[in-house]
Short mmCIF file of C-alpha atoms in Angstrom, two decimals:
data_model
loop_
_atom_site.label_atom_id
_atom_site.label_comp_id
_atom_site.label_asym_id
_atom_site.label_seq_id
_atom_site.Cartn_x
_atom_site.Cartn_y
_atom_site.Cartn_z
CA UNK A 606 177.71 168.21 -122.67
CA UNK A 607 176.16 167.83 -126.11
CA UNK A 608 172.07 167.10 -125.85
CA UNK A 609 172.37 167.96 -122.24
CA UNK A 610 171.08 170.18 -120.26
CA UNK A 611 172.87 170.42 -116.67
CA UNK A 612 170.64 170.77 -113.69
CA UNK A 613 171.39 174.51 -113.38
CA UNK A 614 170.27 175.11 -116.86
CA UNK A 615 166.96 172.85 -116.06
CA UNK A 616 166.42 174.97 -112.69
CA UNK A 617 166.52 178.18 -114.77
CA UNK A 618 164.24 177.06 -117.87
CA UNK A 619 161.18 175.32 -115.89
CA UNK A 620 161.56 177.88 -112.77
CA UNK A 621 162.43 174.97 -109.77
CA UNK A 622 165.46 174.91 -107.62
CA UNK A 623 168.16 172.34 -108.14
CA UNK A 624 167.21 170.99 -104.63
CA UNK A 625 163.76 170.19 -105.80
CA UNK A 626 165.42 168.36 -108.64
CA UNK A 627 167.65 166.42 -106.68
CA UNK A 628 164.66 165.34 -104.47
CA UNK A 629 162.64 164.43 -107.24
CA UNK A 630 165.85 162.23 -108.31
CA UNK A 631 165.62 160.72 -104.68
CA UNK A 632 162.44 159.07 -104.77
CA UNK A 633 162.84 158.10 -108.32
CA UNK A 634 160.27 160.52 -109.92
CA UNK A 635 162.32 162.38 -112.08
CA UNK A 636 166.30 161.03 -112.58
CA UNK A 637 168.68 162.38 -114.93
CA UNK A 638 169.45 160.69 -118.04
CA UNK A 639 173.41 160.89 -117.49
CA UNK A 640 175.27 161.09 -113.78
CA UNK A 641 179.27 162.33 -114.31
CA UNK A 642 181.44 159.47 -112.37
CA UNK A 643 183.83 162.27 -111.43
CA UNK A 644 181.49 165.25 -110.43
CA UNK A 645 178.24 163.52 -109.61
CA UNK A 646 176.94 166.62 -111.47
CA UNK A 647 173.58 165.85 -113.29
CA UNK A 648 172.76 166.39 -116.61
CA UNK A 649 168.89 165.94 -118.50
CA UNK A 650 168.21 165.14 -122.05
CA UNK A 651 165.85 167.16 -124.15
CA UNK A 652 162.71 164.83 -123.79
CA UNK A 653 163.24 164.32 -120.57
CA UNK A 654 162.28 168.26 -119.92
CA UNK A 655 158.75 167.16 -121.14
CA UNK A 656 158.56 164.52 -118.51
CA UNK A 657 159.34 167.35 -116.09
CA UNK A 658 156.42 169.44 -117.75
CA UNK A 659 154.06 166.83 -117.42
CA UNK A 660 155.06 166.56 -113.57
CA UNK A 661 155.18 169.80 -113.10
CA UNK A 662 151.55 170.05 -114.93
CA UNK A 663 149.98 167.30 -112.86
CA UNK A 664 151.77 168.69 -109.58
CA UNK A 665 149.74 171.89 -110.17
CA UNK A 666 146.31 170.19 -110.57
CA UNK A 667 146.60 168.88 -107.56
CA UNK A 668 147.72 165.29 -107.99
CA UNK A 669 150.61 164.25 -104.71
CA UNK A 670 154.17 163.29 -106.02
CA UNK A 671 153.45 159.72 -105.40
CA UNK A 672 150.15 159.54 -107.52
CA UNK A 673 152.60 161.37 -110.01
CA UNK A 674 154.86 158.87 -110.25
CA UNK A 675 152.29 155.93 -110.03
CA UNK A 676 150.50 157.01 -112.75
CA UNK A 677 153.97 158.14 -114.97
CA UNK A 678 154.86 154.67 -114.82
CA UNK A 679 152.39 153.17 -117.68
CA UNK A 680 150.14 155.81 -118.28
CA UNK A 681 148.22 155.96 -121.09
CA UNK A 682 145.03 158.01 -122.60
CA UNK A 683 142.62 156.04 -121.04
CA UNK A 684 144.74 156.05 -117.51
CA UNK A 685 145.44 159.78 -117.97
CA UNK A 686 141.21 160.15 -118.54
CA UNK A 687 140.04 158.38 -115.65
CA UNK A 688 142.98 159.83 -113.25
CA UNK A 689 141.88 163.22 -114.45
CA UNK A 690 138.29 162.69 -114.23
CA UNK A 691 139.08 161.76 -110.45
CA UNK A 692 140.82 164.85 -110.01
CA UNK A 693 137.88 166.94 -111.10
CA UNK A 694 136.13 165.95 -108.44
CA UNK A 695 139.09 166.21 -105.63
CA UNK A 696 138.94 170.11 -106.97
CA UNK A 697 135.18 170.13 -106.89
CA UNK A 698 135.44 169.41 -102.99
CA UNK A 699 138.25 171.78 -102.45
CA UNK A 700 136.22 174.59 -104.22
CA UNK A 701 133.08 173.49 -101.86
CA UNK A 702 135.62 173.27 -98.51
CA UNK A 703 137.13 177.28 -99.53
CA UNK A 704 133.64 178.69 -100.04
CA UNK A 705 132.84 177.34 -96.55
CA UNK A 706 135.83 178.77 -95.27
CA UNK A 707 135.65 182.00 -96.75
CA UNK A 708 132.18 182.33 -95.37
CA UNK A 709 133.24 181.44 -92.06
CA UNK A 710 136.26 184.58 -92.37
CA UNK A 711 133.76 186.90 -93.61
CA UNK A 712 131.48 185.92 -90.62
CA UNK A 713 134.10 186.43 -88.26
CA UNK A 714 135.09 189.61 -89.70
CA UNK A 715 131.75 191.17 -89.60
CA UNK A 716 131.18 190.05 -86.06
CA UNK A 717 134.89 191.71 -85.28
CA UNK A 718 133.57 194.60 -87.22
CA UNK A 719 130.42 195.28 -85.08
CA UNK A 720 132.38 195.14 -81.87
CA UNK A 721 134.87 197.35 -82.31
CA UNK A 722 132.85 200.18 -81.06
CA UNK A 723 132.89 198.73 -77.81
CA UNK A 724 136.76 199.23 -77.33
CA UNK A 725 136.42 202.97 -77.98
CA UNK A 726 132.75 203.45 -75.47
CA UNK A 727 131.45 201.75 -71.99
CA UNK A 728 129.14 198.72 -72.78
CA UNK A 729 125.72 199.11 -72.82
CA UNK A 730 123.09 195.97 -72.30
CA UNK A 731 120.89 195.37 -75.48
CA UNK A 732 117.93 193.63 -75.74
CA UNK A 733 117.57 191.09 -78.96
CA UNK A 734 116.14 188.98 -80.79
CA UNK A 735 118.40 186.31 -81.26
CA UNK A 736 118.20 183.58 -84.58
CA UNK A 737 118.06 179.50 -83.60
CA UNK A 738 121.70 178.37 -83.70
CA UNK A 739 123.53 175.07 -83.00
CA UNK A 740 126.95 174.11 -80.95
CA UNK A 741 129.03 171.34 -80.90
CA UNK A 742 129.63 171.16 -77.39
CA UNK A 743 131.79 169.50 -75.39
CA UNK A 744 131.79 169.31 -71.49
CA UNK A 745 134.13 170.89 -69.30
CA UNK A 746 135.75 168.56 -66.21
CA UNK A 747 136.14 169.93 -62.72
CA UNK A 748 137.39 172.35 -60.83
CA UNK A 749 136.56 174.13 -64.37
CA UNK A 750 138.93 176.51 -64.62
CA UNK A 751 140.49 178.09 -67.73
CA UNK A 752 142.82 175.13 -68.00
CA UNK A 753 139.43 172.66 -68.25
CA UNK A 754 137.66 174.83 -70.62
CA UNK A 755 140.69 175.51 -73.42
CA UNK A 756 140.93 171.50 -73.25
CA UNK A 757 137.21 171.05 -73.67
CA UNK A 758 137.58 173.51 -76.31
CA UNK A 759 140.90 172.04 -78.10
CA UNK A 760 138.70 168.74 -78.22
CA UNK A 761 135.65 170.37 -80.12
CA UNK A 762 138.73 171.83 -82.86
CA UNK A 763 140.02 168.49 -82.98
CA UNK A 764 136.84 166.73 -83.52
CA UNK A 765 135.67 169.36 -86.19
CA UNK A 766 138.66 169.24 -88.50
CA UNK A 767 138.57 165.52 -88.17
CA UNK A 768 135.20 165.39 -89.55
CA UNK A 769 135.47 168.23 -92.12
CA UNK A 770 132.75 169.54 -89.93
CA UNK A 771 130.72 173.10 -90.76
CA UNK A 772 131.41 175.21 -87.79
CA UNK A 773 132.28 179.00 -87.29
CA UNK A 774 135.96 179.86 -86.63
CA UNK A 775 134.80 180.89 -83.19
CA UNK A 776 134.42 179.79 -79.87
CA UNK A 777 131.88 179.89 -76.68
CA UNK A 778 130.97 178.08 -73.40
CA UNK A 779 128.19 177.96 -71.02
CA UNK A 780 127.99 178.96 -67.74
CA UNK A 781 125.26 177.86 -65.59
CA UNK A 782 123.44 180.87 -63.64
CA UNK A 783 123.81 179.19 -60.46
CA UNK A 784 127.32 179.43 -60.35
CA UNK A 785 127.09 183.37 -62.06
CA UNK A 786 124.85 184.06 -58.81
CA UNK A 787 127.43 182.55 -56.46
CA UNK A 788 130.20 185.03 -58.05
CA UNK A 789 132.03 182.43 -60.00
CA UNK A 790 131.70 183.79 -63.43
CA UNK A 791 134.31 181.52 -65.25
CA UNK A 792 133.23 178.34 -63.63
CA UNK A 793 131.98 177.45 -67.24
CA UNK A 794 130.41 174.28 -67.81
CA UNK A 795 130.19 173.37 -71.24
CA UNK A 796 132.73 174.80 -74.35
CA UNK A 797 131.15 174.93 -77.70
CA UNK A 798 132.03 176.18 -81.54
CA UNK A 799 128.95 177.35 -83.34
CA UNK A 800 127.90 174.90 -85.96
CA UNK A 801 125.59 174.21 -89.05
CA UNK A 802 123.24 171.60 -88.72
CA UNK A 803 124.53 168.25 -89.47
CA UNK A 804 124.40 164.36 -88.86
CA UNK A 805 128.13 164.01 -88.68
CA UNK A 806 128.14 164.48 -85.02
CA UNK A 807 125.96 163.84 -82.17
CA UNK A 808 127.27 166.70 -79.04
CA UNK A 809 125.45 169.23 -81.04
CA UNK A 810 123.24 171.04 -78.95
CA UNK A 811 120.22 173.74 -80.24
CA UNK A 812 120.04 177.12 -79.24
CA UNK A 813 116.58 178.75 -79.70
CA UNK A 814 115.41 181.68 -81.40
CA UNK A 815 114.50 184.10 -78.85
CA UNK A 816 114.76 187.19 -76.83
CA UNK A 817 118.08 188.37 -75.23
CA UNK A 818 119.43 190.28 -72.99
CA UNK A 819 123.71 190.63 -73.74
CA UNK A 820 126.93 192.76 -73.37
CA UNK A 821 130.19 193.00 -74.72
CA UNK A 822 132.99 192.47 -72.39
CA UNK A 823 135.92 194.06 -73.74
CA UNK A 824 138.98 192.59 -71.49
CA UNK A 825 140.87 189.91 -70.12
CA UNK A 826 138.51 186.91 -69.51
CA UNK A 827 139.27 187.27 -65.50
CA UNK A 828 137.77 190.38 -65.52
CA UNK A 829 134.38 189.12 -67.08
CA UNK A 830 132.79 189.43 -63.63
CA UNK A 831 132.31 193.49 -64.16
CA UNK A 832 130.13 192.78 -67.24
CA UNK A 833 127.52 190.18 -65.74
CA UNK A 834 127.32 192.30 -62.61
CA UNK A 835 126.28 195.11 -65.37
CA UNK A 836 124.11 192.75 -66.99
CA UNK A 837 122.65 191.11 -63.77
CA UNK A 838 121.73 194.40 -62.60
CA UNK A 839 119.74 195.78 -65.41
CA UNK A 840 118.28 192.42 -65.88
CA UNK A 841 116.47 193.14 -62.28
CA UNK A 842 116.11 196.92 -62.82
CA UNK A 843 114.08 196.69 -65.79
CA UNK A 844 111.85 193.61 -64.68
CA UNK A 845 113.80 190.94 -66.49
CA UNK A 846 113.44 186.86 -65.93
CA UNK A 847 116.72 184.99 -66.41
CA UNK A 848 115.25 181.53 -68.40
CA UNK A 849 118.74 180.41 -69.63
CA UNK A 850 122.74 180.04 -68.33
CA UNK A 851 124.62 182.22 -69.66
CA UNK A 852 125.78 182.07 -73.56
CA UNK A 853 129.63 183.29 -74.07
CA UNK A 854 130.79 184.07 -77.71
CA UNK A 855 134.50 185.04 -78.24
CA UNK A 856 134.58 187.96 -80.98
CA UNK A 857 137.99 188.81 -80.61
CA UNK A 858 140.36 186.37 -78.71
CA UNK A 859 143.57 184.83 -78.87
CA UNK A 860 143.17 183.83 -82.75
CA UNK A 861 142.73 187.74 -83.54
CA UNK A 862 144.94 188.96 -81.39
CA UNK A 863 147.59 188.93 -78.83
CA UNK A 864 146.89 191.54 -76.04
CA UNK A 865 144.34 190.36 -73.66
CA UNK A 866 143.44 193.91 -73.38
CA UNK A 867 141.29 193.98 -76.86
CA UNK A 868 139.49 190.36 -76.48
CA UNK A 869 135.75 191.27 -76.91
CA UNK A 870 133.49 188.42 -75.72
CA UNK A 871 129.68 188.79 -76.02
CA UNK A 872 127.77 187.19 -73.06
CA UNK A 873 124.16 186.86 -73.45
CA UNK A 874 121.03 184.94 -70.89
CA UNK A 875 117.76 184.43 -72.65
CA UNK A 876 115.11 186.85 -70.84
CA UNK A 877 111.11 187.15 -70.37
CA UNK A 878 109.81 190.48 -69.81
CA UNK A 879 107.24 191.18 -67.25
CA UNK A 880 104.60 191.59 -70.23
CA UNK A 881 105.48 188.43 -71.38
CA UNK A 882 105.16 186.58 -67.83
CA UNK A 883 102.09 188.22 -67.30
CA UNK A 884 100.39 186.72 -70.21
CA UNK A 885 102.10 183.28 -69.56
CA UNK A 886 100.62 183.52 -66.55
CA UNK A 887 96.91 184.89 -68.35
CA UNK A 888 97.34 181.96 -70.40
CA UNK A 889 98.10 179.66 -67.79
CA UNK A 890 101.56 178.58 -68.86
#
């Protein structure tokens, strides 16, 4: 028709498909000028294709299709100002929310990274000196098996992404050395996700700076039991105090991969050395 563009030749010249035009038609953001009676076939008029622009425009800064058609409806300079002013700082928190998130994959990825070795050699204990840290815990319910702890971890997700809060894409849980002496070495008692400081929740819990004594498991998470017997053992060869329950950090899991085979969890008890208990002791502590 004569000044009209059908919806095919609309689809081809701004790049959409027709079905995103007919939607847009649906909710009444973007209707064609002229409807044929006999066809139902839609056809747009020439300044109508800058209405589409402007949608299209506003679509890609960010705005939702019903603040698009809200603000389409009278908008003006001033309205278009203030809307885009607001929008500014919408972008301003999404830029702050990726570099989080990128910081968190390149954390994960270095941690993957450093690991890897221990898929192609036998784990070895190290000693460490491990940074202060904090974890949004959450405590697992009895008999505490590995139904109880992916719940108690499936909460901490939930409550983090609620909040928008700054944790690691990675997960842990504690498991108390009383129950690692008795043999049962998945009988975990708290699940945690490593987490900046913040106010926005109160189940964080602080981790010290201090010395460590840890191994990488490299298996299924029923076989753990290998590792602490590994790291029990030179713990009491080489004259090492247990002071903590033991600290489990998923490197590589179900997120990274699918064959239980390659999960990589780093277990890790705070230690004193027999130097260091002997001048406690000196010192009367």
């Amino acid at each position: 028709m004569e000044d009209l563009f059908s919806i095919g030749e609309v689809s081809k010249y701004q790049n959409i498909s027709k079905q995103t035009l007919i939607f847009y038609d649906k909710i009444g953001l973007f209707c064609p000028a002229y409807v044929d009676p006999n066809n139902g076939y839609r056809y747009y008029s020439a300044s109508q294709i800058d209405r589409l622009d402007t949608i299209l425009i506003m679509k890609k800064i960010g705005f939702s299709l019903k603040e698009i058609k809200e603000h389409m409806e009278h908008y003006t300079i001033d309205s278009s100002l203030v809307a885009l002013r607001n929008q500014i700082s919408v972008i301003d928190r999404q830029i702050r929310e990726l570099e989080l998130i990128r910081s968190r994959v390149v954390h994960r990825c270095g941690q993957m990274e450093a690991a890897r070795a221990c898929q192609a050699n036998e784990p070895q204990v190290i000693l460490e000196s491990a940074p202060a840290r904090h974890l949004l815990f959450e405590p697992v319910n009895a008999p505490y098996t590995l139904k109880e702890i992916s719940i108690a971890t499936k909460k901490c997700f939930a409550e983090a992404f609620k909040k928008h809060l700054p944790i690691f894409f990675q997960s842990g849980v504690i498991v108390p050395l009383e129950r690692i002496r008795q043999g049962h070495y998945t009988q975990a008692s708290t699940a945690f996700l490593p987490i900046e400081p913040t106010d926005q929740a109160k189940n964080i819990q602080a981790m010290p700076a201090g010395k460590c004594a840890a191994i990488y498991h490299v298996g299924d998470y029923l076989s753990i039991g290998r590792s602490y017997e590994k790291l029990l053992s030179y713990c009491q060869t080489h004259n090492l105090e247990i002071i903590s329950d033991s600290y489990e950090f998923c490197i590589n899991d179900y997120i990274t991969t699918r064959d239980e085979n390659e999960y990589i969890t780093k277990i890790l008890f705070y230690v004193k050395t027999e130097t260091s208990m002997k001048k406690g002791c000196e010192k009367g502590i």
